[in-house]
Amino acid sequence: MGEEGVKVLGSWGSPFSRRVEIALKLKGISYDYQEEDPYGNKSPELLKSNPVHKKIPVLIHNGKPIAESQVILEYIDEVWEGYPILPKDPYHKATARFWAKFIDDKCLPSLWNALWATKDEEEKTLKEAKENLEILEKEIEGKKFFGGEEIGFVDIVANFIGFWLGTIQEVLGKNILTKESYPYLSKWTEEYVKCNIIKENSPSKDRLFAFFKLRHETIEASK
Amino acid sequence: MGEEGVKVLGSWGSPFSRRVEIALKLKGISYDYQEEDPYGNKSPELLKSNPVHKKIPVLIHNGKPIAESQVILEYIDEVWEGYPILPKDPYHKATARFWAKFIDDKCLPSLWNALWATKDEEEKTLKEAKENLEILEKEIEGKKFFGGEEIGFVDIVANFIGFWLGTIQEVLGKNILTKESYPYLSKWTEEYVKCNIIKENSPSKDRLFAFFKLRHETIEASK
């Protein structure tokens, strides 16, 4: 167990699992880490601590498990002082929760669908993904981070867009998020990956590239 | 505006909109109410205050709009003292958020699909809905409410199951949630509708019945 009885069940390539690690690092909390294979056998500890979804990430704090990455981020922010992940003001907090929900419910699924769409789904999925990015583009315009001057809840939740999306686009030869089409969001991704805490807690780009290249080839071969 | 500059944009038959009203009533906050037609023209105020989703419910507090019912519930609990909607303890709070998310992401969509399924989708949708109810059944076993002895966050979020589901089942002649199959959850629905605050803030059963009967007939006629 980490210094404070903290353990993360995660997976190196999962943006959801990395959210939890980023938050703990921002708070300066040491933790034990157990790598899980999301596509293979689940560990008895994962099955026991998240029996409903059987999914990473799980945070175990003093023996008590918490699942769902956004729920975990809120928990971390409430339990440990120091770096503020959510704003303190209730209205700003509600706004952050609204955008985090938008990212998880709308933005990420539409981006994922657009990335891996088959030929006949391409147009529809791309339209949806672009509409959602357009909404985020307006929200980030004129700001450094979604949270203001420093990385916060929404930025951490948007880590897939900040780090993963570029690599997957490269693998697939797709250009959904580009500087030309979304200048403010692109500027945000640059600022995002520049942060030391993000750099140190993101997967290796080469490893992620290789992982998604294999996924892409497997899908192509099965067609 | 209500006493404290509070306004709800809602719809009488929407469980999401009723969540917000229940929370305000539990806190003893008076509010103005504007009825919106979710199926017709949206008011300029709704379009302006929830430009992303253009959906009810919206809470407007001192001129500032907040959308997404769970986000609104959290806001209400943070801004006004009195009746506690979420538990104070961070672990119990995380647990409540986990179950509320499960209800919105898994339980409600699967129940809705099972209720309105076409013949060929019937088996699959019913299986999924029942698996989710089974999980909730285990969670509520041995408790009066999800929150303990009093109605809380998860109970309010589960209001569709507590009140709407029975009426829609009756309209459609379906028996998904029954005393025989889910005794604890059924007991919970009985306790839920017994509460004065719920009784006073749920739509009229007759009106809801008529509404869903018309919906059912319209769907049948279009087949």
JSON list of C-alpha atoms in Angstrom, two decimals, chain A residues 2-163:
[
{"chain": "A", "resi": 2, "resn": "GLY", "atom": "CA", "xyz": [1.11, 3.58, -0.66]},
{"chain": "A", "resi": 3, "resn": "GLU", "atom": "CA", "xyz": [1.99, 5.87, 2.23]},
{"chain": "A", "resi": 4, "resn": "GLU", "atom": "CA", "xyz": [-1.64, 6.60, 2.97]},
{"chain": "A", "resi": 5, "resn": "GLY", "atom": "CA", "xyz": [-3.19, 3.18, 2.26]},
{"chain": "A", "resi": 6, "resn": "VAL", "atom": "CA", "xyz": [-3.91, 4.10, -1.34]},
{"chain": "A", "resi": 7, "resn": "LYS", "atom": "CA", "xyz": [-3.98, 1.70, -4.27]},
{"chain": "A", "resi": 8, "resn": "VAL", "atom": "CA", "xyz": [-5.01, 2.14, -7.89]},
{"chain": "A", "resi": 9, "resn": "LEU", "atom": "CA", "xyz": [-6.20, -0.69, -10.08]},
{"chain": "A", "resi": 10, "resn": "GLY", "atom": "CA", "xyz": [-5.56, 0.62, -13.56]},
{"chain": "A", "resi": 11, "resn": "SER", "atom": "CA", "xyz": [-4.31, 0.03, -17.04]},
{"chain": "A", "resi": 12, "resn": "TRP", "atom": "CA", "xyz": [-1.35, 1.87, -18.60]},
{"chain": "A", "resi": 13, "resn": "GLY", "atom": "CA", "xyz": [-3.14, 2.81, -21.82]},
{"chain": "A", "resi": 14, "resn": "SER", "atom": "CA", "xyz": [-6.51, 3.82, -20.35]},
{"chain": "A", "resi": 15, "resn": "PRO", "atom": "CA", "xyz": [-7.30, 7.55, -20.22]},
{"chain": "A", "resi": 16, "resn": "PHE", "atom": "CA", "xyz": [-9.82, 6.83, -17.45]},
{"chain": "A", "resi": 17, "resn": "SER", "atom": "CA", "xyz": [-7.25, 5.14, -15.29]},
{"chain": "A", "resi": 18, "resn": "ARG", "atom": "CA", "xyz": [-4.70, 7.91, -15.98]},
{"chain": "A", "resi": 19, "resn": "ARG", "atom": "CA", "xyz": [-7.21, 10.50, -14.74]},
{"chain": "A", "resi": 20, "resn": "VAL", "atom": "CA", "xyz": [-6.99, 8.96, -11.29]},
{"chain": "A", "resi": 21, "resn": "GLU", "atom": "CA", "xyz": [-3.20, 8.85, -11.31]},
{"chain": "A", "resi": 22, "resn": "ILE", "atom": "CA", "xyz": [-2.96, 12.49, -12.46]},
{"chain": "A", "resi": 23, "resn": "ALA", "atom": "CA", "xyz": [-5.26, 13.59, -9.64]},
{"chain": "A", "resi": 24, "resn": "LEU", "atom": "CA", "xyz": [-3.28, 11.68, -7.01]},
{"chain": "A", "resi": 25, "resn": "LYS", "atom": "CA", "xyz": [-0.02, 13.12, -8.34]},
{"chain": "A", "resi": 26, "resn": "LEU", "atom": "CA", "xyz": [-1.46, 16.65, -8.31]},
{"chain": "A", "resi": 27, "resn": "LYS", "atom": "CA", "xyz": [-2.36, 16.12, -4.66]},
{"chain": "A", "resi": 28, "resn": "GLY", "atom": "CA", "xyz": [1.07, 14.65, -3.93]},
{"chain": "A", "resi": 29, "resn": "ILE", "atom": "CA", "xyz": [-0.34, 11.33, -2.71]},
{"chain": "A", "resi": 30, "resn": "SER", "atom": "CA", "xyz": [1.83, 8.24, -3.10]},
{"chain": "A", "resi": 31, "resn": "TYR", "atom": "CA", "xyz": [0.03, 5.06, -4.10]},
{"chain": "A", "resi": 32, "resn": "ASP", "atom": "CA", "xyz": [0.48, 1.46, -5.00]},
{"chain": "A", "resi": 33, "resn": "TYR", "atom": "CA", "xyz": [-0.45, 0.52, -8.50]},
{"chain": "A", "resi": 34, "resn": "GLN", "atom": "CA", "xyz": [-1.77, -2.74, -9.89]},
{"chain": "A", "resi": 35, "resn": "GLU", "atom": "CA", "xyz": [-1.81, -3.15, -13.66]},
{"chain": "A", "resi": 36, "resn": "GLU", "atom": "CA", "xyz": [-4.96, -4.83, -15.01]},
{"chain": "A", "resi": 37, "resn": "ASP", "atom": "CA", "xyz": [-5.56, -6.15, -18.49]},
{"chain": "A", "resi": 38, "resn": "PRO", "atom": "CA", "xyz": [-8.88, -4.65, -19.67]},
{"chain": "A", "resi": 39, "resn": "TYR", "atom": "CA", "xyz": [-9.04, -7.17, -22.51]},
{"chain": "A", "resi": 40, "resn": "GLY", "atom": "CA", "xyz": [-7.94, -10.25, -20.60]},
{"chain": "A", "resi": 41, "resn": "ASN", "atom": "CA", "xyz": [-8.53, -11.93, -17.28]},
{"chain": "A", "resi": 42, "resn": "LYS", "atom": "CA", "xyz": [-9.57, -9.58, -14.50]},
{"chain": "A", "resi": 43, "resn": "SER", "atom": "CA", "xyz": [-7.82, -9.92, -11.15]},
{"chain": "A", "resi": 44, "resn": "PRO", "atom": "CA", "xyz": [-9.84, -11.22, -8.16]},
{"chain": "A", "resi": 45, "resn": "GLU", "atom": "CA", "xyz": [-9.23, -7.83, -6.53]},
{"chain": "A", "resi": 46, "resn": "LEU", "atom": "CA", "xyz": [-10.81, -5.96, -9.45]},
{"chain": "A", "resi": 47, "resn": "LEU", "atom": "CA", "xyz": [-13.81, -8.30, -9.55]},
{"chain": "A", "resi": 48, "resn": "LYS", "atom": "CA", "xyz": [-14.28, -7.91, -5.81]},
{"chain": "A", "resi": 49, "resn": "SER", "atom": "CA", "xyz": [-13.87, -4.15, -5.71]},
{"chain": "A", "resi": 50, "resn": "ASN", "atom": "CA", "xyz": [-16.00, -3.26, -8.74]},
{"chain": "A", "resi": 51, "resn": "PRO", "atom": "CA", "xyz": [-18.50, -6.13, -8.98]},
{"chain": "A", "resi": 52, "resn": "VAL", "atom": "CA", "xyz": [-21.06, -4.04, -10.90]},
{"chain": "A", "resi": 53, "resn": "HIS", "atom": "CA", "xyz": [-18.92, -2.98, -13.88]},
{"chain": "A", "resi": 54, "resn": "LYS", "atom": "CA", "xyz": [-15.79, -5.13, -13.39]},
{"chain": "A", "resi": 55, "resn": "LYS", "atom": "CA", "xyz": [-13.79, -2.27, -14.89]},
{"chain": "A", "resi": 56, "resn": "ILE", "atom": "CA", "xyz": [-10.77, -0.15, -14.13]},
{"chain": "A", "resi": 57, "resn": "PRO", "atom": "CA", "xyz": [-10.06, 2.31, -12.68]},
{"chain": "A", "resi": 58, "resn": "VAL", "atom": "CA", "xyz": [-10.70, 1.49, -9.05]},
{"chain": "A", "resi": 59, "resn": "LEU", "atom": "CA", "xyz": [-9.25, 3.48, -6.18]},
{"chain": "A", "resi": 60, "resn": "ILE", "atom": "CA", "xyz": [-8.85, 1.53, -2.95]},
{"chain": "A", "resi": 61, "resn": "HIS", "atom": "CA", "xyz": [-8.43, 3.77, 0.08]},
{"chain": "A", "resi": 62, "resn": "ASN", "atom": "CA", "xyz": [-7.90, 2.12, 3.46]},
{"chain": "A", "resi": 63, "resn": "GLY", "atom": "CA", "xyz": [-9.48, -1.04, 2.09]},
{"chain": "A", "resi": 64, "resn": "LYS", "atom": "CA", "xyz": [-12.57, 0.69, 0.67]},
{"chain": "A", "resi": 65, "resn": "PRO", "atom": "CA", "xyz": [-13.01, 0.58, -3.11]},
{"chain": "A", "resi": 66, "resn": "ILE", "atom": "CA", "xyz": [-14.36, 3.41, -5.26]},
{"chain": "A", "resi": 67, "resn": "ALA", "atom": "CA", "xyz": [-15.15, 3.00, -8.96]},
{"chain": "A", "resi": 68, "resn": "GLU", "atom": "CA", "xyz": [-15.93, 5.34, -11.88]},
{"chain": "A", "resi": 69, "resn": "SER", "atom": "CA", "xyz": [-13.17, 7.80, -12.70]},
{"chain": "A", "resi": 70, "resn": "GLN", "atom": "CA", "xyz": [-15.16, 11.02, -12.21]},
{"chain": "A", "resi": 71, "resn": "VAL", "atom": "CA", "xyz": [-16.49, 9.76, -8.88]},
{"chain": "A", "resi": 72, "resn": "ILE", "atom": "CA", "xyz": [-12.92, 8.94, -7.87]},
{"chain": "A", "resi": 73, "resn": "LEU", "atom": "CA", "xyz": [-11.68, 12.43, -8.85]},
{"chain": "A", "resi": 74, "resn": "GLU", "atom": "CA", "xyz": [-14.34, 14.04, -6.68]},
{"chain": "A", "resi": 75, "resn": "TYR", "atom": "CA", "xyz": [-13.42, 11.72, -3.81]},
{"chain": "A", "resi": 76, "resn": "ILE", "atom": "CA", "xyz": [-9.71, 12.54, -4.10]},
{"chain": "A", "resi": 77, "resn": "ASP", "atom": "CA", "xyz": [-10.50, 16.25, -4.08]},
{"chain": "A", "resi": 78, "resn": "GLU", "atom": "CA", "xyz": [-12.67, 15.92, -0.99]},
{"chain": "A", "resi": 79, "resn": "VAL", "atom": "CA", "xyz": [-10.36, 13.70, 1.03]},
{"chain": "A", "resi": 80, "resn": "TRP", "atom": "CA", "xyz": [-6.99, 15.34, 0.40]},
{"chain": "A", "resi": 81, "resn": "GLU", "atom": "CA", "xyz": [-6.20, 19.01, 0.72]},
{"chain": "A", "resi": 82, "resn": "GLY", "atom": "CA", "xyz": [-3.63, 20.80, -1.42]},
{"chain": "A", "resi": 83, "resn": "TYR", "atom": "CA", "xyz": [-4.02, 21.22, -5.17]},
{"chain": "A", "resi": 84, "resn": "PRO", "atom": "CA", "xyz": [-7.68, 22.04, -5.92]},
{"chain": "A", "resi": 85, "resn": "ILE", "atom": "CA", "xyz": [-9.10, 19.74, -8.61]},
{"chain": "A", "resi": 86, "resn": "LEU", "atom": "CA", "xyz": [-12.64, 21.14, -8.59]},
{"chain": "A", "resi": 87, "resn": "PRO", "atom": "CA", "xyz": [-13.40, 24.83, -8.05]},
{"chain": "A", "resi": 88, "resn": "LYS", "atom": "CA", "xyz": [-14.62, 25.71, -4.56]},
{"chain": "A", "resi": 89, "resn": "ASP", "atom": "CA", "xyz": [-17.46, 28.01, -5.68]},
{"chain": "A", "resi": 90, "resn": "PRO", "atom": "CA", "xyz": [-20.66, 25.95, -6.13]},
{"chain": "A", "resi": 91, "resn": "TYR", "atom": "CA", "xyz": [-21.58, 27.57, -9.45]},
{"chain": "A", "resi": 92, "resn": "HIS", "atom": "CA", "xyz": [-18.13, 27.06, -10.94]},
{"chain": "A", "resi": 93, "resn": "LYS", "atom": "CA", "xyz": [-18.16, 23.53, -9.56]},
{"chain": "A", "resi": 94, "resn": "ALA", "atom": "CA", "xyz": [-21.51, 22.86, -11.25]},
{"chain": "A", "resi": 95, "resn": "THR", "atom": "CA", "xyz": [-20.11, 24.27, -14.51]},
{"chain": "A", "resi": 96, "resn": "ALA", "atom": "CA", "xyz": [-17.08, 21.97, -14.28]},
{"chain": "A", "resi": 97, "resn": "ARG", "atom": "CA", "xyz": [-19.33, 18.96, -13.63]},
{"chain": "A", "resi": 98, "resn": "PHE", "atom": "CA", "xyz": [-21.51, 19.93, -16.58]},
{"chain": "A", "resi": 99, "resn": "TRP", "atom": "CA", "xyz": [-18.53, 19.98, -18.97]},
{"chain": "A", "resi": 100, "resn": "ALA", "atom": "CA", "xyz": [-17.01, 16.80, -17.57]},
{"chain": "A", "resi": 101, "resn": "LYS", "atom": "CA", "xyz": [-20.35, 15.07, -18.13]},
{"chain": "A", "resi": 102, "resn": "PHE", "atom": "CA", "xyz": [-20.56, 16.48, -21.65]},
{"chain": "A", "resi": 103, "resn": "ILE", "atom": "CA", "xyz": [-17.09, 15.12, -22.42]},
{"chain": "A", "resi": 104, "resn": "ASP", "atom": "CA", "xyz": [-17.85, 11.63, -21.09]},
{"chain": "A", "resi": 105, "resn": "ASP", "atom": "CA", "xyz": [-21.41, 11.31, -22.38]},
{"chain": "A", "resi": 106, "resn": "LYS", "atom": "CA", "xyz": [-21.15, 13.03, -25.75]},
{"chain": "A", "resi": 107, "resn": "CYS", "atom": "CA", "xyz": [-17.65, 13.99, -26.82]},
{"chain": "A", "resi": 108, "resn": "LEU", "atom": "CA", "xyz": [-15.63, 10.86, -26.14]},
{"chain": "A", "resi": 109, "resn": "PRO", "atom": "CA", "xyz": [-18.13, 8.31, -27.52]},
{"chain": "A", "resi": 110, "resn": "SER", "atom": "CA", "xyz": [-18.61, 10.40, -30.68]},
{"chain": "A", "resi": 111, "resn": "LEU", "atom": "CA", "xyz": [-14.85, 10.79, -31.19]},
{"chain": "A", "resi": 112, "resn": "TRP", "atom": "CA", "xyz": [-14.29, 7.09, -30.63]},
{"chain": "A", "resi": 113, "resn": "ASN", "atom": "CA", "xyz": [-17.05, 6.22, -33.12]},
{"chain": "A", "resi": 114, "resn": "ALA", "atom": "CA", "xyz": [-15.66, 8.65, -35.70]},
{"chain": "A", "resi": 115, "resn": "LEU", "atom": "CA", "xyz": [-12.15, 7.26, -35.31]},
{"chain": "A", "resi": 116, "resn": "TRP", "atom": "CA", "xyz": [-13.11, 3.63, -35.78]},
{"chain": "A", "resi": 117, "resn": "ALA", "atom": "CA", "xyz": [-16.10, 4.08, -38.08]},
{"chain": "A", "resi": 118, "resn": "THR", "atom": "CA", "xyz": [-16.68, 1.73, -40.97]},
{"chain": "A", "resi": 119, "resn": "LYS", "atom": "CA", "xyz": [-17.04, 3.31, -44.43]},
{"chain": "A", "resi": 120, "resn": "ASP", "atom": "CA", "xyz": [-20.82, 3.63, -44.25]},
{"chain": "A", "resi": 121, "resn": "GLU", "atom": "CA", "xyz": [-20.82, 5.12, -40.74]},
{"chain": "A", "resi": 122, "resn": "GLU", "atom": "CA", "xyz": [-18.05, 7.60, -41.53]},
{"chain": "A", "resi": 123, "resn": "GLU", "atom": "CA", "xyz": [-20.07, 10.65, -42.51]},
{"chain": "A", "resi": 124, "resn": "LYS", "atom": "CA", "xyz": [-22.60, 10.47, -39.68]},
{"chain": "A", "resi": 125, "resn": "THR", "atom": "CA", "xyz": [-20.07, 9.77, -36.94]},
{"chain": "A", "resi": 126, "resn": "LEU", "atom": "CA", "xyz": [-17.70, 12.48, -38.14]},
{"chain": "A", "resi": 127, "resn": "LYS", "atom": "CA", "xyz": [-20.49, 15.04, -38.20]},
{"chain": "A", "resi": 128, "resn": "GLU", "atom": "CA", "xyz": [-21.42, 14.22, -34.62]},
{"chain": "A", "resi": 129, "resn": "ALA", "atom": "CA", "xyz": [-17.83, 14.29, -33.36]},
{"chain": "A", "resi": 130, "resn": "LYS", "atom": "CA", "xyz": [-17.20, 17.63, -35.05]},
{"chain": "A", "resi": 131, "resn": "GLU", "atom": "CA", "xyz": [-20.33, 19.19, -33.60]},
{"chain": "A", "resi": 132, "resn": "ASN", "atom": "CA", "xyz": [-19.18, 18.19, -30.12]},
{"chain": "A", "resi": 133, "resn": "LEU", "atom": "CA", "xyz": [-15.65, 19.48, -30.68]},
{"chain": "A", "resi": 134, "resn": "GLU", "atom": "CA", "xyz": [-17.15, 22.74, -31.93]},
{"chain": "A", "resi": 135, "resn": "ILE", "atom": "CA", "xyz": [-18.97, 23.11, -28.60]},
{"chain": "A", "resi": 136, "resn": "LEU", "atom": "CA", "xyz": [-15.74, 22.47, -26.64]},
{"chain": "A", "resi": 137, "resn": "GLU", "atom": "CA", "xyz": [-13.86, 24.87, -28.94]},
{"chain": "A", "resi": 138, "resn": "LYS", "atom": "CA", "xyz": [-16.24, 27.66, -27.95]},
{"chain": "A", "resi": 139, "resn": "GLU", "atom": "CA", "xyz": [-15.88, 26.81, -24.26]},
{"chain": "A", "resi": 140, "resn": "ILE", "atom": "CA", "xyz": [-12.06, 26.86, -24.27]},
{"chain": "A", "resi": 141, "resn": "GLU", "atom": "CA", "xyz": [-11.75, 30.02, -26.39]},
{"chain": "A", "resi": 142, "resn": "GLY", "atom": "CA", "xyz": [-9.86, 32.70, -24.49]},
{"chain": "A", "resi": 143, "resn": "LYS", "atom": "CA", "xyz": [-8.82, 30.38, -21.65]},
{"chain": "A", "resi": 144, "resn": "LYS", "atom": "CA", "xyz": [-5.58, 28.53, -21.00]},
{"chain": "A", "resi": 145, "resn": "PHE", "atom": "CA", "xyz": [-7.28, 25.56, -19.35]},
{"chain": "A", "resi": 146, "resn": "PHE", "atom": "CA", "xyz": [-10.93, 24.63, -18.88]},
{"chain": "A", "resi": 147, "resn": "GLY", "atom": "CA", "xyz": [-10.38, 25.32, -15.21]},
{"chain": "A", "resi": 148, "resn": "GLY", "atom": "CA", "xyz": [-8.70, 28.70, -15.82]},
{"chain": "A", "resi": 149, "resn": "GLU", "atom": "CA", "xyz": [-4.95, 29.23, -15.33]},
{"chain": "A", "resi": 150, "resn": "GLU", "atom": "CA", "xyz": [-4.26, 25.76, -13.94]},
{"chain": "A", "resi": 151, "resn": "ILE", "atom": "CA", "xyz": [-5.25, 22.21, -14.86]},
{"chain": "A", "resi": 152, "resn": "GLY", "atom": "CA", "xyz": [-8.47, 21.13, -13.16]},
{"chain": "A", "resi": 153, "resn": "PHE", "atom": "CA", "xyz": [-11.33, 18.62, -13.23]},
{"chain": "A", "resi": 154, "resn": "VAL", "atom": "CA", "xyz": [-12.44, 19.23, -16.84]},
{"chain": "A", "resi": 155, "resn": "ASP", "atom": "CA", "xyz": [-8.89, 19.18, -18.19]},
{"chain": "A", "resi": 156, "resn": "ILE", "atom": "CA", "xyz": [-8.18, 15.88, -16.48]},
{"chain": "A", "resi": 157, "resn": "VAL", "atom": "CA", "xyz": [-11.44, 14.42, -17.80]},
{"chain": "A", "resi": 158, "resn": "ALA", "atom": "CA", "xyz": [-10.54, 15.69, -21.29]},
{"chain": "A", "resi": 159, "resn": "ASN", "atom": "CA", "xyz": [-7.17, 13.87, -21.22]},
{"chain": "A", "resi": 160, "resn": "PHE", "atom": "CA", "xyz": [-8.21, 11.61, -24.09]},
{"chain": "A", "resi": 161, "resn": "ILE", "atom": "CA", "xyz": [-8.51, 14.68, -26.32]},
{"chain": "A", "resi": 162, "resn": "GLY", "atom": "CA", "xyz": [-5.33, 16.16, -24.88]},
{"chain": "A", "resi": 163, "resn": "PHE", "atom": "CA", "xyz": [-3.11, 13.16, -25.39]}
]
